[in-house]
Short mmCIF file of C-alpha atoms and ligand atoms in Angstrom, two decimals:
data_model
loop_
_atom_site.label_atom_id
_atom_site.label_comp_id
_atom_site.label_asym_id
_atom_site.label_seq_id
_atom_site.Cartn_x
_atom_site.Cartn_y
_atom_site.Cartn_z
CA MET A 816 -0.04 0.08 -0.03
CA GLU A 817 0.99 3.62 -0.78
CA THR A 818 2.42 5.18 2.43
CA ASP A 819 3.93 8.44 0.97
CA ARG A 820 1.15 10.71 2.24
CA ILE A 821 1.01 9.27 5.64
CA GLU A 822 2.85 11.70 8.12
CA ARG A 823 4.03 11.05 11.52
CA ARG A 824 2.30 12.85 14.41
CA GLU A 825 2.82 12.92 18.15
CA LEU A 826 4.02 9.94 20.25
CA PHE A 827 1.21 7.68 21.21
CA HIS A 828 3.11 5.15 23.32
CA SER A 829 6.70 4.32 24.18
CA GLY A 830 7.25 0.65 25.06
CA LYS A 831 10.38 -1.30 26.29
CA ALA A 832 11.71 -1.72 22.60
CA ASN A 833 9.33 0.35 20.47
CA ASN A 834 7.97 3.80 19.94
CA VAL A 835 4.51 4.23 18.55
CA TYR A 836 3.37 7.40 16.88
CA PHE A 837 0.11 8.73 15.73
CA THR A 838 -0.25 9.49 12.04
CA ASN A 839 -2.50 12.00 10.00
CA HIS A 840 -4.50 8.76 9.26
CA PRO A 841 -6.97 7.77 11.79
CA GLU A 842 -6.63 3.96 11.16
CA TYR A 843 -2.84 3.96 11.05
CA LEU A 844 0.04 4.10 13.45
CA GLU A 845 3.85 4.44 13.00
CA LEU A 846 5.73 1.90 14.85
CA GLU A 847 9.45 2.66 15.39
CA SER A 848 11.88 0.05 16.45
CA SER A 849 14.22 1.59 18.97
CA ASP A 850 17.87 0.75 20.02
CA ARG A 851 16.42 0.03 23.57
CA ILE A 852 16.87 -3.63 24.62
CA SER A 853 15.65 -5.39 27.85
CA ALA A 854 15.39 -8.81 29.10
CA GLY A 855 13.98 -10.53 32.16
CA ASN A 856 10.74 -8.33 32.14
CA GLY A 857 12.98 -5.09 32.23
CA ALA A 858 15.39 -6.54 34.90
CA LYS A 859 18.25 -5.94 32.42
CA THR A 860 18.20 -3.02 30.05
CA GLY A 861 20.64 -1.47 27.51
CA VAL A 862 21.12 0.41 24.22
CA ILE A 863 22.28 -1.43 21.18
CA VAL A 864 23.21 1.20 18.45
CA GLY A 865 21.58 0.36 15.09
CA LYS A 866 19.39 -2.39 16.53
CA GLY A 867 16.13 -0.41 15.66
CA VAL A 868 17.09 -0.20 11.92
CA ALA A 869 18.20 -3.87 11.77
CA ASN A 870 14.97 -5.04 13.42
CA ASN A 871 12.83 -2.92 11.16
CA ILE A 872 14.49 -4.36 8.05
CA ILE A 873 14.09 -7.84 9.26
CA SER A 874 10.55 -7.51 10.77
CA SER A 875 9.15 -5.62 7.63
CA ALA A 876 10.69 -8.17 5.45
CA ILE A 877 8.88 -11.01 7.52
CA PHE A 878 5.54 -8.97 7.63
CA ASN A 879 5.78 -8.67 3.89
CA LYS A 880 6.28 -12.34 3.55
CA LEU A 881 3.36 -13.14 5.87
CA GLU A 882 1.09 -10.91 3.89
CA GLU A 883 2.31 -12.50 0.65
CA LYS A 884 1.35 -15.95 2.17
CA GLY A 885 -2.12 -14.64 3.05
CA VAL A 886 -1.58 -14.11 6.70
CA GLN A 887 -3.46 -10.91 7.91
CA THR A 888 -1.15 -8.55 9.75
CA HIS A 889 -0.91 -4.86 10.87
CA TYR A 890 1.61 -4.16 8.33
CA VAL A 891 0.91 -1.35 5.81
CA GLY A 892 4.27 -0.21 4.51
CA PRO A 893 7.54 1.73 5.07
CA GLY A 894 7.49 4.53 7.70
CA SER A 895 9.23 7.93 7.77
CA ASN A 896 12.73 6.61 8.65
CA GLU A 897 14.77 3.41 8.28
CA ALA A 898 13.63 2.21 11.74
CA SER A 899 9.84 2.54 11.38
CA LYS A 900 6.78 1.18 9.38
CA ILE A 901 3.20 2.11 9.16
CA VAL A 902 0.97 -0.26 10.69
CA LYS A 903 -2.88 -0.73 11.29
CA LYS A 904 -4.24 0.49 14.51
CA ALA A 905 -5.40 -2.59 16.52
CA THR A 906 -6.39 -3.37 19.99
CA PRO A 907 -3.68 -5.64 21.46
CA ILE A 908 -4.92 -9.03 22.72
CA LEU A 909 -3.08 -9.39 26.05
CA LEU A 910 -1.21 -12.73 25.13
CA GLU A 911 2.26 -13.44 23.98
CA VAL A 912 1.95 -16.56 21.73
CA ILE A 913 5.14 -18.67 21.78
CA GLY A 914 6.03 -21.27 19.12
CA ARG A 915 8.83 -23.65 19.67
CA PHE A 916 10.37 -25.88 17.10
CA LYS A 917 13.09 -27.02 19.67
CA ALA A 918 13.26 -26.74 23.50
CA ALA A 919 15.16 -23.68 24.68
CA GLY A 920 15.11 -20.82 27.30
CA SER A 921 12.09 -21.00 29.85
CA TYR A 922 10.94 -24.43 28.42
CA VAL A 923 14.17 -26.18 29.23
CA LYS A 924 14.27 -24.39 32.71
CA ARG A 925 10.67 -25.50 33.42
CA TYR A 926 10.72 -29.15 32.42
CA ASP A 927 14.47 -29.84 32.70
CA VAL A 928 14.42 -31.42 29.30
CA PRO A 929 17.48 -31.57 26.94
CA ASP A 930 18.22 -28.17 25.23
CA MET A 931 17.17 -28.39 21.55
CA MET A 932 14.89 -31.32 22.03
CA PRO A 933 12.87 -31.09 18.90
CA PHE A 934 9.02 -30.82 18.55
CA ASP A 935 6.90 -31.83 15.74
CA PRO A 936 4.51 -30.25 15.16
CA VAL A 937 5.58 -26.82 16.37
CA TYR A 938 4.75 -26.55 20.13
CA ILE A 939 2.39 -23.57 21.00
CA GLU A 940 2.12 -21.93 24.38
CA TYR A 941 0.65 -18.77 25.74
CA THR A 942 1.74 -16.28 28.45
CA TYR A 943 -0.53 -13.66 29.91
CA LYS A 944 0.73 -10.00 29.12
CA SER A 945 0.58 -8.57 32.49
CA ASP A 946 3.49 -6.77 34.27
CA ALA A 947 1.62 -7.02 37.62
CA ALA A 948 1.07 -10.69 37.25
CA GLY A 949 4.67 -11.28 35.81
CA ASP A 950 3.63 -12.53 32.34
CA PRO A 951 2.68 -16.13 33.48
CA LEU A 952 2.01 -18.99 31.49
CA ILE A 953 -1.68 -19.32 30.76
CA GLY A 954 -3.54 -22.29 29.68
CA ASN A 955 -6.48 -22.42 26.99
CA ASP A 956 -9.20 -22.76 29.63
CA ALA A 957 -7.94 -19.65 31.52
CA ILE A 958 -7.68 -17.53 28.32
CA ILE A 959 -11.26 -18.42 27.72
CA ALA A 960 -12.43 -18.07 31.34
CA ASN A 961 -10.63 -14.55 31.68
CA GLY A 962 -12.49 -13.37 28.54
CA ILE A 963 -9.25 -12.79 26.42
CA LEU A 964 -10.30 -14.89 23.56
CA THR A 965 -13.36 -17.08 22.75
CA ARG A 966 -12.74 -20.83 22.17
CA ARG A 967 -13.29 -20.21 18.42
CA GLU A 968 -10.85 -17.36 18.48
CA LEU A 969 -8.27 -19.31 20.27
CA GLY A 970 -8.55 -22.04 17.60
CA TYR A 971 -8.04 -19.23 14.94
CA VAL A 972 -5.07 -17.95 16.85
CA GLU A 973 -3.44 -21.40 17.05
CA TYR A 974 -4.02 -22.03 13.22
CA VAL A 975 -2.55 -18.61 12.34
CA THR A 976 0.45 -19.21 14.70
CA GLU A 977 1.11 -22.57 12.95
CA ARG A 978 1.08 -20.90 9.54
CA VAL A 979 3.31 -17.93 10.89
CA ALA A 980 5.77 -20.56 12.37
CA HIS A 981 6.43 -22.13 9.10
CA VAL A 982 6.70 -18.66 7.23
CA ILE A 983 9.24 -17.57 9.80
CA LYS A 984 11.22 -20.79 9.72
CA ASP A 985 11.49 -20.79 5.89
CA PHE A 986 12.34 -17.11 5.85
CA PHE A 987 15.22 -17.60 8.33
CA ALA A 988 16.37 -20.78 6.44
CA GLU A 989 16.88 -18.55 3.37
CA CYS A 990 19.18 -16.51 5.56
CA ASN A 991 21.08 -19.75 6.59
CA ALA A 992 19.63 -19.61 10.13
CA ASP A 993 17.63 -22.11 11.96
CA LEU A 994 14.54 -20.96 13.84
CA VAL A 995 14.38 -22.39 17.35
CA ASP A 996 11.38 -20.61 18.70
CA PHE A 997 9.55 -17.21 18.46
CA LYS A 998 6.99 -15.03 20.13
CA ILE A 999 4.09 -13.23 18.26
CA GLU A 1000 1.34 -11.05 19.34
CA PHE A 1001 -2.14 -10.49 18.08
CA GLY A 1002 -4.68 -7.58 17.98
CA ARG A 1003 -8.03 -6.87 16.99
CA LEU A 1004 -9.20 -4.42 14.28
CA PRO A 1005 -12.22 -2.34 14.86
CA ASN A 1006 -14.31 -4.79 12.73
CA GLY A 1007 -13.28 -7.49 15.03
CA GLN A 1008 -10.75 -9.30 12.76
CA ILE A 1009 -7.65 -10.68 14.65
CA ILE A 1010 -4.40 -10.04 13.03
CA VAL A 1011 -0.77 -10.39 13.78
CA ILE A 1012 0.83 -7.26 15.20
CA ASP A 1013 4.10 -6.02 16.99
CA GLU A 1014 7.51 -6.88 15.63
CA ILE A 1015 9.04 -10.20 14.55
CA SER A 1016 12.84 -9.82 14.82
CA PRO A 1017 15.96 -11.22 16.62
CA ASP A 1018 14.39 -9.53 19.72
CA THR A 1019 11.45 -12.03 19.60
CA CYS A 1020 12.95 -14.98 17.89
CA ARG A 1021 15.78 -17.46 18.85
CA ILE A 1022 17.77 -18.20 15.63
CA LEU A 1023 21.04 -20.04 15.24
CA ASP A 1024 23.51 -19.81 12.30
CA LYS A 1025 23.03 -23.13 10.48
CA LYS A 1026 26.76 -23.81 9.89
CA THR A 1027 28.35 -22.63 13.18
CA GLY A 1028 25.36 -22.81 15.53
CA LYS A 1029 26.19 -19.06 16.54
CA SER A 1030 23.45 -17.42 18.31
CA LEU A 1031 21.98 -14.61 16.21
CA ASP A 1032 19.40 -12.99 18.55
CA LYS A 1033 18.60 -11.34 21.87
CA ASP A 1034 20.26 -14.34 23.67
CA ARG A 1035 23.47 -12.52 22.88
CA PHE A 1036 22.40 -9.77 25.20
CA ARG A 1037 20.46 -11.96 27.77
CA LYS A 1038 23.62 -14.22 28.24
CA ASP A 1039 26.26 -11.40 27.81
CA MET A 1040 27.75 -13.15 24.78
CA GLY A 1041 28.83 -9.85 23.09
CA GLU A 1042 28.71 -8.68 19.55
CA VAL A 1043 25.04 -7.83 19.83
CA ALA A 1044 25.11 -5.01 17.44
CA GLU A 1045 27.21 -6.70 14.90
CA THR A 1046 25.00 -9.73 14.95
CA TYR A 1047 21.66 -7.90 14.43
CA SER A 1048 23.23 -6.05 11.58
CA GLU A 1049 24.51 -9.34 10.15
CA VAL A 1050 21.07 -10.76 10.10
CA ALA A 1051 19.67 -7.52 8.49
CA GLN A 1052 22.39 -7.82 5.82
CA MET A 1053 21.37 -11.24 5.03
CA VAL A 1054 17.72 -10.21 4.72
CA LEU A 1055 18.73 -7.48 2.43
CA LYS A 1056 20.40 -9.86 0.18
CA LEU A 1057 17.19 -11.87 -0.13
CA LYS A 1058 15.29 -11.59 -3.47
CA GLY A 1059 11.50 -11.05 -4.03
CA PRO A 1060 8.86 -8.76 -2.59
CA GLY A 1061 9.72 -9.94 0.79
CA ASN A 1062 12.73 -7.75 0.91
CA THR A 1063 11.00 -4.45 0.47
CA THR A 1064 11.73 -2.34 3.63
CA ASN A 1065 11.92 1.06 2.68
P1 LIG B 532 11.37 -18.17 26.40
O1 LIG B 532 9.92 -18.59 26.92
O2 LIG B 532 12.31 -19.28 26.26
O3 LIG B 532 12.06 -17.15 27.32
O4 LIG B 532 11.17 -17.56 25.06
C1 LIG B 532 10.71 -18.20 23.92
C2 LIG B 532 10.87 -17.33 22.85
O5 LIG B 532 9.86 -16.26 22.85
C3 LIG B 532 12.17 -16.55 22.59
O6 LIG B 532 12.41 -16.60 21.11
C4 LIG B 532 12.06 -15.34 23.12
O7 LIG B 532 12.85 -14.26 22.47
C5 LIG B 532 10.48 -15.00 22.79
N1 LIG B 532 9.79 -14.21 23.97
C6 LIG B 532 9.23 -14.77 25.08
N2 LIG B 532 8.89 -13.80 25.95
C7 LIG B 532 9.13 -12.60 25.45
C8 LIG B 532 9.01 -11.14 25.69
O8 LIG B 532 8.55 -10.95 26.74
N3 LIG B 532 9.64 -10.44 24.86
C9 LIG B 532 10.25 -10.58 23.59
N4 LIG B 532 10.73 -9.66 22.96
N5 LIG B 532 10.39 -11.99 23.25
C10 LIG B 532 9.97 -13.00 24.11
#
């Protein structure tokens, strides 16, 4: 969609990693990926110069790919700078939807299973987005009982997440990276339609270099592995080398 005539207006919201601005279009916002980084629900914070631009390149390419594959998302088009995109205004659904191709992170900690134990099909779980409650895992029945989604909507979210999982896995495979797990978020448009929102980037996915096994995501920051900025920019460069409409970022 043409976004040339969309102009950024005042700041609407500043989150842990993103800034959201109003625009001159009542149905659109501008989502800017920032250089801010945090882990452990804000327990550890920092600034990674260039991360916002790298994440926007990667996230825009993934959202383009999702749209190309028929997944409904908030993505509209490029924003006013290299770190931003125009998105549809949607009411966030208070869930983080996590898809796992292999066991890692909190899953390994919770169940004491071997790191990288594979899942087939992709394993999907939910956390409730609430700083006060500490983003706990939430089961299907509680999602429905708490009025977050109806059973039918939950089935739809699960179906879309499975599709998204394979689109992201194939996308990173083209960048010679293996997708271990990811987190996505959903929102509701004024007409009730549920769409994929937020960002999909190395901040929200675990990805490993296929050849070397090197971590190419936020684990570099979480685990003090170093070369965070260099790694995000390396992934963005790989994305820019991809051919096809999925590489359109700005
Ligand atoms: P884990 O549950 O192992 O910590 O995370 C699983 C996957 O979801 C990882 O790719 C991780 O980056 C992503 N993820 C889980 N929770 C969050 C969150 O609160 N913020 C972000 N950015 N990613 C998350």
